[in-house]
Every structure is written in structure tokens, then in C-alpha cells.
XYZ file of C-alpha atoms in Angstrom:
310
model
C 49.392 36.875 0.774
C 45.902 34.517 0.765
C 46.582 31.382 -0.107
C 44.208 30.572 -2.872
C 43.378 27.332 -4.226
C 43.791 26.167 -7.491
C 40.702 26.385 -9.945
C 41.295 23.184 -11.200
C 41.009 21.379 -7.246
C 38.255 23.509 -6.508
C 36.321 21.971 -9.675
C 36.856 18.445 -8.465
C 35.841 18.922 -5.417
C 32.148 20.655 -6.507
C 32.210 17.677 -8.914
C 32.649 15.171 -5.766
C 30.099 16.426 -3.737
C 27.465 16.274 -6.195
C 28.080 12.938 -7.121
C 28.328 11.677 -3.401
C 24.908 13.507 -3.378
C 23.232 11.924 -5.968
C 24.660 8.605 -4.540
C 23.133 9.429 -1.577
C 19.753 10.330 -3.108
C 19.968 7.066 -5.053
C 20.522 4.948 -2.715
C 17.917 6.128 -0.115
C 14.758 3.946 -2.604
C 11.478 3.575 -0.893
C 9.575 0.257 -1.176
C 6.640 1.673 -2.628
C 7.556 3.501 -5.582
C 5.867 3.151 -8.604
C 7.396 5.076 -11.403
C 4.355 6.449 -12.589
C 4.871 10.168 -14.101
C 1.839 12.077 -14.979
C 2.039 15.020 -16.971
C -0.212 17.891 -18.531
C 0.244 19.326 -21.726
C -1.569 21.743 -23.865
C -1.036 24.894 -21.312
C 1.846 27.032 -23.536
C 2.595 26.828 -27.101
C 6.534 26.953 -25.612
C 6.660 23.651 -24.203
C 6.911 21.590 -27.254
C 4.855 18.498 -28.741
C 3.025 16.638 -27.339
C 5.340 14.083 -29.364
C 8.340 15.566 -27.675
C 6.919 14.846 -24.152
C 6.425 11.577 -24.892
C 9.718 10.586 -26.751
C 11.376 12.291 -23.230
C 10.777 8.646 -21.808
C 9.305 10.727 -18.572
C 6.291 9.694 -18.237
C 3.885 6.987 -18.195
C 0.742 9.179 -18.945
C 0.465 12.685 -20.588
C -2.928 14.602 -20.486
C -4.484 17.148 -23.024
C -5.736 20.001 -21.480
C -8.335 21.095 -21.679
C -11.881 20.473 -23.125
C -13.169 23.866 -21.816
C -16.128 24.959 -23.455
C -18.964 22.868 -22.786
C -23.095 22.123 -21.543
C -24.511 24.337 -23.293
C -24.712 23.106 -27.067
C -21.344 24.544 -27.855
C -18.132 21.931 -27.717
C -14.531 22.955 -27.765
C -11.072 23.052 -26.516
C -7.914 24.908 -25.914
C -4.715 24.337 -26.501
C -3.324 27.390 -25.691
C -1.226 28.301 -28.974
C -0.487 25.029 -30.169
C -1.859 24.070 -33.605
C -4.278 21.120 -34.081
C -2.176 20.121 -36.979
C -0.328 17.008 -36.091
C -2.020 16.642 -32.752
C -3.257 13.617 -33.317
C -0.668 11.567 -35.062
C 1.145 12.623 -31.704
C -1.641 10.797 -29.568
C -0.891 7.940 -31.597
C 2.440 8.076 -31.305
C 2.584 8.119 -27.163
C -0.159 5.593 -27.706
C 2.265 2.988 -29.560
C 5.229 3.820 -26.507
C 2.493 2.721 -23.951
C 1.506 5.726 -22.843
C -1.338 6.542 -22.009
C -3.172 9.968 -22.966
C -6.113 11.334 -21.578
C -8.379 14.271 -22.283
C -8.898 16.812 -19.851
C -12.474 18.833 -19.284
C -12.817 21.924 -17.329
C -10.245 24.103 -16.583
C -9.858 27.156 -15.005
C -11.930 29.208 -17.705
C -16.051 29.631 -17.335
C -17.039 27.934 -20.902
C -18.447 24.930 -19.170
C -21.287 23.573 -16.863
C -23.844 20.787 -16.515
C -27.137 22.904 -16.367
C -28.902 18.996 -16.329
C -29.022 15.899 -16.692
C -29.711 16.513 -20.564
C -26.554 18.222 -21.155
C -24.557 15.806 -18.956
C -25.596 13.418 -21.876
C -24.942 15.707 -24.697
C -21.164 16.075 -23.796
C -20.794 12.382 -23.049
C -22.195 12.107 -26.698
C -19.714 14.262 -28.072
C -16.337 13.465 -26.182
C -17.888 9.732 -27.154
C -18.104 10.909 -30.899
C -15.271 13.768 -31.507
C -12.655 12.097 -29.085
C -13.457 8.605 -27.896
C -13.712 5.601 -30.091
C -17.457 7.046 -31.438
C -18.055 7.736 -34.612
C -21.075 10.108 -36.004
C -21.920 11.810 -39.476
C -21.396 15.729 -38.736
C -19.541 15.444 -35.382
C -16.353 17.220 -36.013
C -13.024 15.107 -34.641
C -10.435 17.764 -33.566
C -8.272 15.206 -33.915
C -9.209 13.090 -36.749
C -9.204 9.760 -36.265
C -7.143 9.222 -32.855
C -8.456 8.140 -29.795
C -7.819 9.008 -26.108
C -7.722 6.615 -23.702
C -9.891 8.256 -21.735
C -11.310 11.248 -19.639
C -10.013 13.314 -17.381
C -12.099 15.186 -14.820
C -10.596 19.047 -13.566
C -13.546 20.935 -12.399
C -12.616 24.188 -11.396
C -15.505 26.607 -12.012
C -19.439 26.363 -11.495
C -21.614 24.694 -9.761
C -21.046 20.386 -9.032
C -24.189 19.295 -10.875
C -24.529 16.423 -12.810
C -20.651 15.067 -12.949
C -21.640 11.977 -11.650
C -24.391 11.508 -14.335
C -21.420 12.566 -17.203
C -18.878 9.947 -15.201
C -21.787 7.017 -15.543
C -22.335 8.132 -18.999
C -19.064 8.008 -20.120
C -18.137 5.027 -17.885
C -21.151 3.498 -20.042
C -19.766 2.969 -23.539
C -17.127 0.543 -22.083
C -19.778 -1.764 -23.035
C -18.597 -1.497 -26.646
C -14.813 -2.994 -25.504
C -14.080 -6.785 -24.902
C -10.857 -7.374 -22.444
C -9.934 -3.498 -22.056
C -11.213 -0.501 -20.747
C -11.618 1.785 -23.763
C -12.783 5.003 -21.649
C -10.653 5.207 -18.257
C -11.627 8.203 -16.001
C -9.635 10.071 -13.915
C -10.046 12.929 -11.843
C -8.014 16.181 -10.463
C -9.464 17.970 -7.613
C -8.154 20.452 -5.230
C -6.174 19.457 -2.321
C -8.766 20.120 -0.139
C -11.760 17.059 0.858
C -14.125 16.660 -0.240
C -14.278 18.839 -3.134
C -17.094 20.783 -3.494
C -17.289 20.532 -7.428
C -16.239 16.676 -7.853
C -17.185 14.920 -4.883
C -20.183 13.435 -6.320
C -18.776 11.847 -9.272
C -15.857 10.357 -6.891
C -18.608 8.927 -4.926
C -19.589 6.868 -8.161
C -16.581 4.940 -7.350
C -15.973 4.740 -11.600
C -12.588 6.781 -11.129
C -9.637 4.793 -11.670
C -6.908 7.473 -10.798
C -7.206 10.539 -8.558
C -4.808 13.376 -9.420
C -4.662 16.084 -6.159
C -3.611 19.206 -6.359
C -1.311 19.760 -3.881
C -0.135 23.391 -5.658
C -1.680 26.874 -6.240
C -3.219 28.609 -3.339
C -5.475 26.272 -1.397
C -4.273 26.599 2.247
C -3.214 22.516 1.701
C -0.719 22.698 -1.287
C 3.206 22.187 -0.743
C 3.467 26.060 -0.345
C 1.078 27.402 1.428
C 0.502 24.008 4.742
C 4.053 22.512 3.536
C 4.861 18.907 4.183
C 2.586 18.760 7.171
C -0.397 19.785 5.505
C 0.330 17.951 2.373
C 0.756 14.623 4.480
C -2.304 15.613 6.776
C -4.821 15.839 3.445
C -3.268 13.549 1.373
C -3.906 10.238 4.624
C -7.528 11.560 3.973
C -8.203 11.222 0.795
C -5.929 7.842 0.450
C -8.826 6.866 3.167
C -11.465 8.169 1.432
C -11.105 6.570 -1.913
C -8.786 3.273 -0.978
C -10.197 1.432 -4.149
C -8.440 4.290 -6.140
C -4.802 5.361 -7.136
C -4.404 8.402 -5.924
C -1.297 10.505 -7.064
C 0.187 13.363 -5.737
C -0.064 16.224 -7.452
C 2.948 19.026 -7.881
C 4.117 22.108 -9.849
C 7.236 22.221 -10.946
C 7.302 26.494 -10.812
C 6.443 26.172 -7.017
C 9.261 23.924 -6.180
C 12.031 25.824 -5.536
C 14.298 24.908 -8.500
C 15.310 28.212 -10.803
C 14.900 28.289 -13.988
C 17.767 27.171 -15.827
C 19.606 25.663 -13.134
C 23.244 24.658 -12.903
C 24.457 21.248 -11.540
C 22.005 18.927 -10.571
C 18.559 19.470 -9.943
C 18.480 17.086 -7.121
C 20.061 19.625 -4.741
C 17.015 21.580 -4.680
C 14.850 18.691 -4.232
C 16.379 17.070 -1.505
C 12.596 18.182 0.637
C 10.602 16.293 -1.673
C 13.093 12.692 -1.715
C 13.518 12.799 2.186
C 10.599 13.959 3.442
C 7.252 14.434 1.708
C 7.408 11.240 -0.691
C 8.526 8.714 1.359
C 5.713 9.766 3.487
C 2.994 9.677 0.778
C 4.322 6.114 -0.701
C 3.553 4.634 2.652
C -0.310 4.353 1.328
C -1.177 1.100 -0.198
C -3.239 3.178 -3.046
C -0.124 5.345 -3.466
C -0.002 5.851 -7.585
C 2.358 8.129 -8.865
C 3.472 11.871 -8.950
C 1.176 14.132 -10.983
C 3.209 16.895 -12.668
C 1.838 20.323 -13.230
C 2.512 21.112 -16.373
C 5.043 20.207 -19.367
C 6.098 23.976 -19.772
C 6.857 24.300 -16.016
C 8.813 20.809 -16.350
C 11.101 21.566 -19.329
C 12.211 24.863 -17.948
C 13.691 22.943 -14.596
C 13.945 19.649 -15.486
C 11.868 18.522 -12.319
C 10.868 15.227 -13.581
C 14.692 14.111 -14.952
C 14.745 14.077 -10.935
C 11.869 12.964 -9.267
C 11.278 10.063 -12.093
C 13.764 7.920 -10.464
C 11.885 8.984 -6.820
C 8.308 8.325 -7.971
């Protein structure tokens, strides 16, 4: 007869090796963490509130995306599903936890472009005046009377005109803040440098943060050039913009965790805490981890992990 063990040893043991595990992982810290989480929100109505991201004590910035029809006289955005309603007493709410929330423009739909230098002033005029700390008679405020904290650059589609004029515009009504910046940019390109649609506004050197997108199809994201081709891009654009935080940016869906996974997530990250972040965090204008996006996130419960790594 097989000797079979009993259930109840078996159980112990699994429960032993994934704590010597995450002992392991914990006690492996690199010097140049940060702790800075960044985290989009707005892509599916299933991922919750934007008050619910921010009262998971995640992360340290969440942006709205996106801002995706504009340049052309018309102004709006989509939140894919989720109602307006309440939207911003959220943004005030992550505001008074110190986090910051930004407003993303772009996207991956065709609503937008910069046609001139006209138009790159008309949209500065209106994020001023229906999202920034503006105020203007007829200028509709999707979200009342919140404020972001600032813009957030994802150009995706059209041609790279005039970003750099919208960046200086925008950059421009800091003038009406004493002690603080009151309109922070950021930016998140593709992996790959320069990029065709932003590199002109990065050269304005008025970007604060620089989110890369090290996922989707580019032949430099985590799944298509792996941790080689990650590290390879991401030493050039720390070089590039050394003035700049620059974050690295990654999916959740892409990173090998299943949906609804048992035990600890950590297992299936053990890539990302060995190899590719401890390689990153060696540059001095290392930032944070960028995570694409809050929907992806909930279902695995990527950043319960990698906010301890970060």
C-alpha cells in the first residue's frame, strides 16, 4: 500500500514554505526604493472608486484617465462607465490622504490633436478653467469644484505638434501659486526613445515625473525584450532626462499572476523582486513603479506585492 501523508502535515508544510518565501523576499530590500505607487483609474466601470483606490493605502498617486477629446473646439473625457457623480468629492478625498491625483490627456482613442499653436492654448485654457484651479463664467467643471494636482501627458495618436507649447502653457499658470506647484506635469510615453509624439515637450525640461511604458506591444516592454530590453531602454531614458523621476511602468494583466490567485502573490513575482527592479533602482532618478491600471490591479492584487518592493 502507498504510504500517504496526512492532509493535515501536508498543509503545514505549503504554509512553511510560503512564509520562508516571503521572508526571503522581505528581507532581500534594495537601497533605493522609494515606495512610490502610481496608479490609473478611470479605464472599467468594474474596478471601483476612485475613493476605493485611494482608501487601499497603495498608492502615493492615482491618475484619471483620460481627457480624450480635444484641439479642435470640442473638450471632453472618458471614464469608461463610471458616473461623474461623486467623482470629485473622491479627488478630494485622495487629496486630504496626500495623494496626489492627476489628469490624464490623450489616450488611445483619435478625439484629440494640436492642429496649432492656437489650439495648444485653447486646451490649456480649459483644463486651466474646467479642471485646474481656473475659474470662468460658462466653462463647464466635470467635476465641480475639485482640483487636480496636475496634468498628465499620454500621447498615443496623431501627429507631435505643439505639446511643448500646451506643457509651457500649462506650466505657465504656476504663476498664480506662492510656495507650491499648483499644476505638476507628468508624462507617459512608450518604452521606446525618444518618442515620436512627446519628445518635444520632454525636451522643455517642465516634466516633473516620467511614467514609461514598459507593457503592450512595443518590442521594449517586459513581454515582448524581457528584463534585458527593459533594463537596456530604461539606462537610456534615466540618461536622457536625469533632472526627472522616471518610473517604471507595468501591467498587472501581463505579469504572469492569474486572476484570482491562491497563496501569495509573491510567488509569481519573484522575476520582478530579483531581477528587473533591483536593476532599475540602481538610477539616481529612479521614482517609483507605474501601475497599469486599477482594474488589472484589483483582479491580482499586484500592488499588495510589489508596494513593499517599490
Amino acid at each position: 500500500m502507498a504510504f500517504r501523508r496526512p492532509l493535515a502535515f501536508h498543509h503545514e508544510c505549503m504554509l512553511v514554505i510560503a512564509f520562508v518565501l516571503v521572508s526571503c523576499l522581505a528581507g532581500a530590500a534594495t537601497a533605493k526604493q522609494t515606495g512610490q505607487l502610481t496608479v490609473f483609474w478611470g479605464r472599467n466601470a468594474g474596478e471601483g472608486t476612485l475613493r476605493e483606490a485611494c482608501d487601499t493605502g497603495l498608492y502615493s498617486t492615482v491618475v484619471i484617465s483620460f481627457y480624450s477629446v480635444f484641439g479642435h473646439g470640442r473638450y471632453w473625457g472618458d471614464l469608461s462607465g463610471h458616473p461623474l457623480a461623486g467623482v470629485g468629492a473622491d479627488i478630494k478625498h485622495c487629496q486630504s490622504r496626500n495623494i496626489l491625483v492627476l489628469l490624464s490627456i490623450g489616450g488611445p482613442g483619435n478625439g484629440y490633436s494640436l492642429p496649432s499653436s492656437a489650439s495648444a492654448a485653447a486646451v490649456a485654457d480649459n483644463l486651466w478653467n474646467a479642471h485646474l484651479g481656473g475659474r470662468r463664467n460658462g466653462v463647464y467643471r466635470p467635476f465641480g469644484d475639485a482640483a487636480v494636482d496636475g496634468i498628465d501627458f499620454y500621447i498615443d495618436q496623431g501627429a507631435p505638434d505643439h505639446y511643448d507649447e500646451l506643457a509651457s502653457r500649462l506650466d505657465g499658470y504656476n504663476r498664480f501659486y506662492r510656495g507650491r506647484k499648483g499644476v505638476r506635469l507628468t508624462a507617459t510615453p512608450r518604452c521606446g526613445l525618444p518618442d515620436r509624439r512627446l519628445g518635444a515637450a520632454l525636451r522643455t525640461g517642465l516634466f516633473e515625473r516620467i511614467h514609461v511604458r514598459f507593457y503592450g506591444n512595443d518590442t521594449c516592454s517586459l513581454g515582448k525584450g524581457g528584463t534585458y530590453g527593459v533594463v537596456g531602454q530604461w539606462e537610456k531614458w534615466t540618461a536622457a532626462f536625469p533632472r526627472t523621476q522616471v518610473y517604471l511602468g507595468l501591467a498587472p494583466a501581463e505579469s504572469g499572476v492569474p486572476e484570482g490567485a491562491q497563496g501569495t502573490v509573491a510567488v509569481y513575482l519573484k522575476y520582478l523582486y530579483y531581477d528587473l527592479l533591483p536593476k532599475v533602482q540602481k538610477a539616481n532618478n529612479y521614482g517609483g513603479v507605474m501601475v497599469w491600471d486599477r482594474f488589472a490591479d484589483k483582479k491580482t492584487r499586484w500592488s499588495s506585492v510589489v508596494s513593499g518592493w517599490a
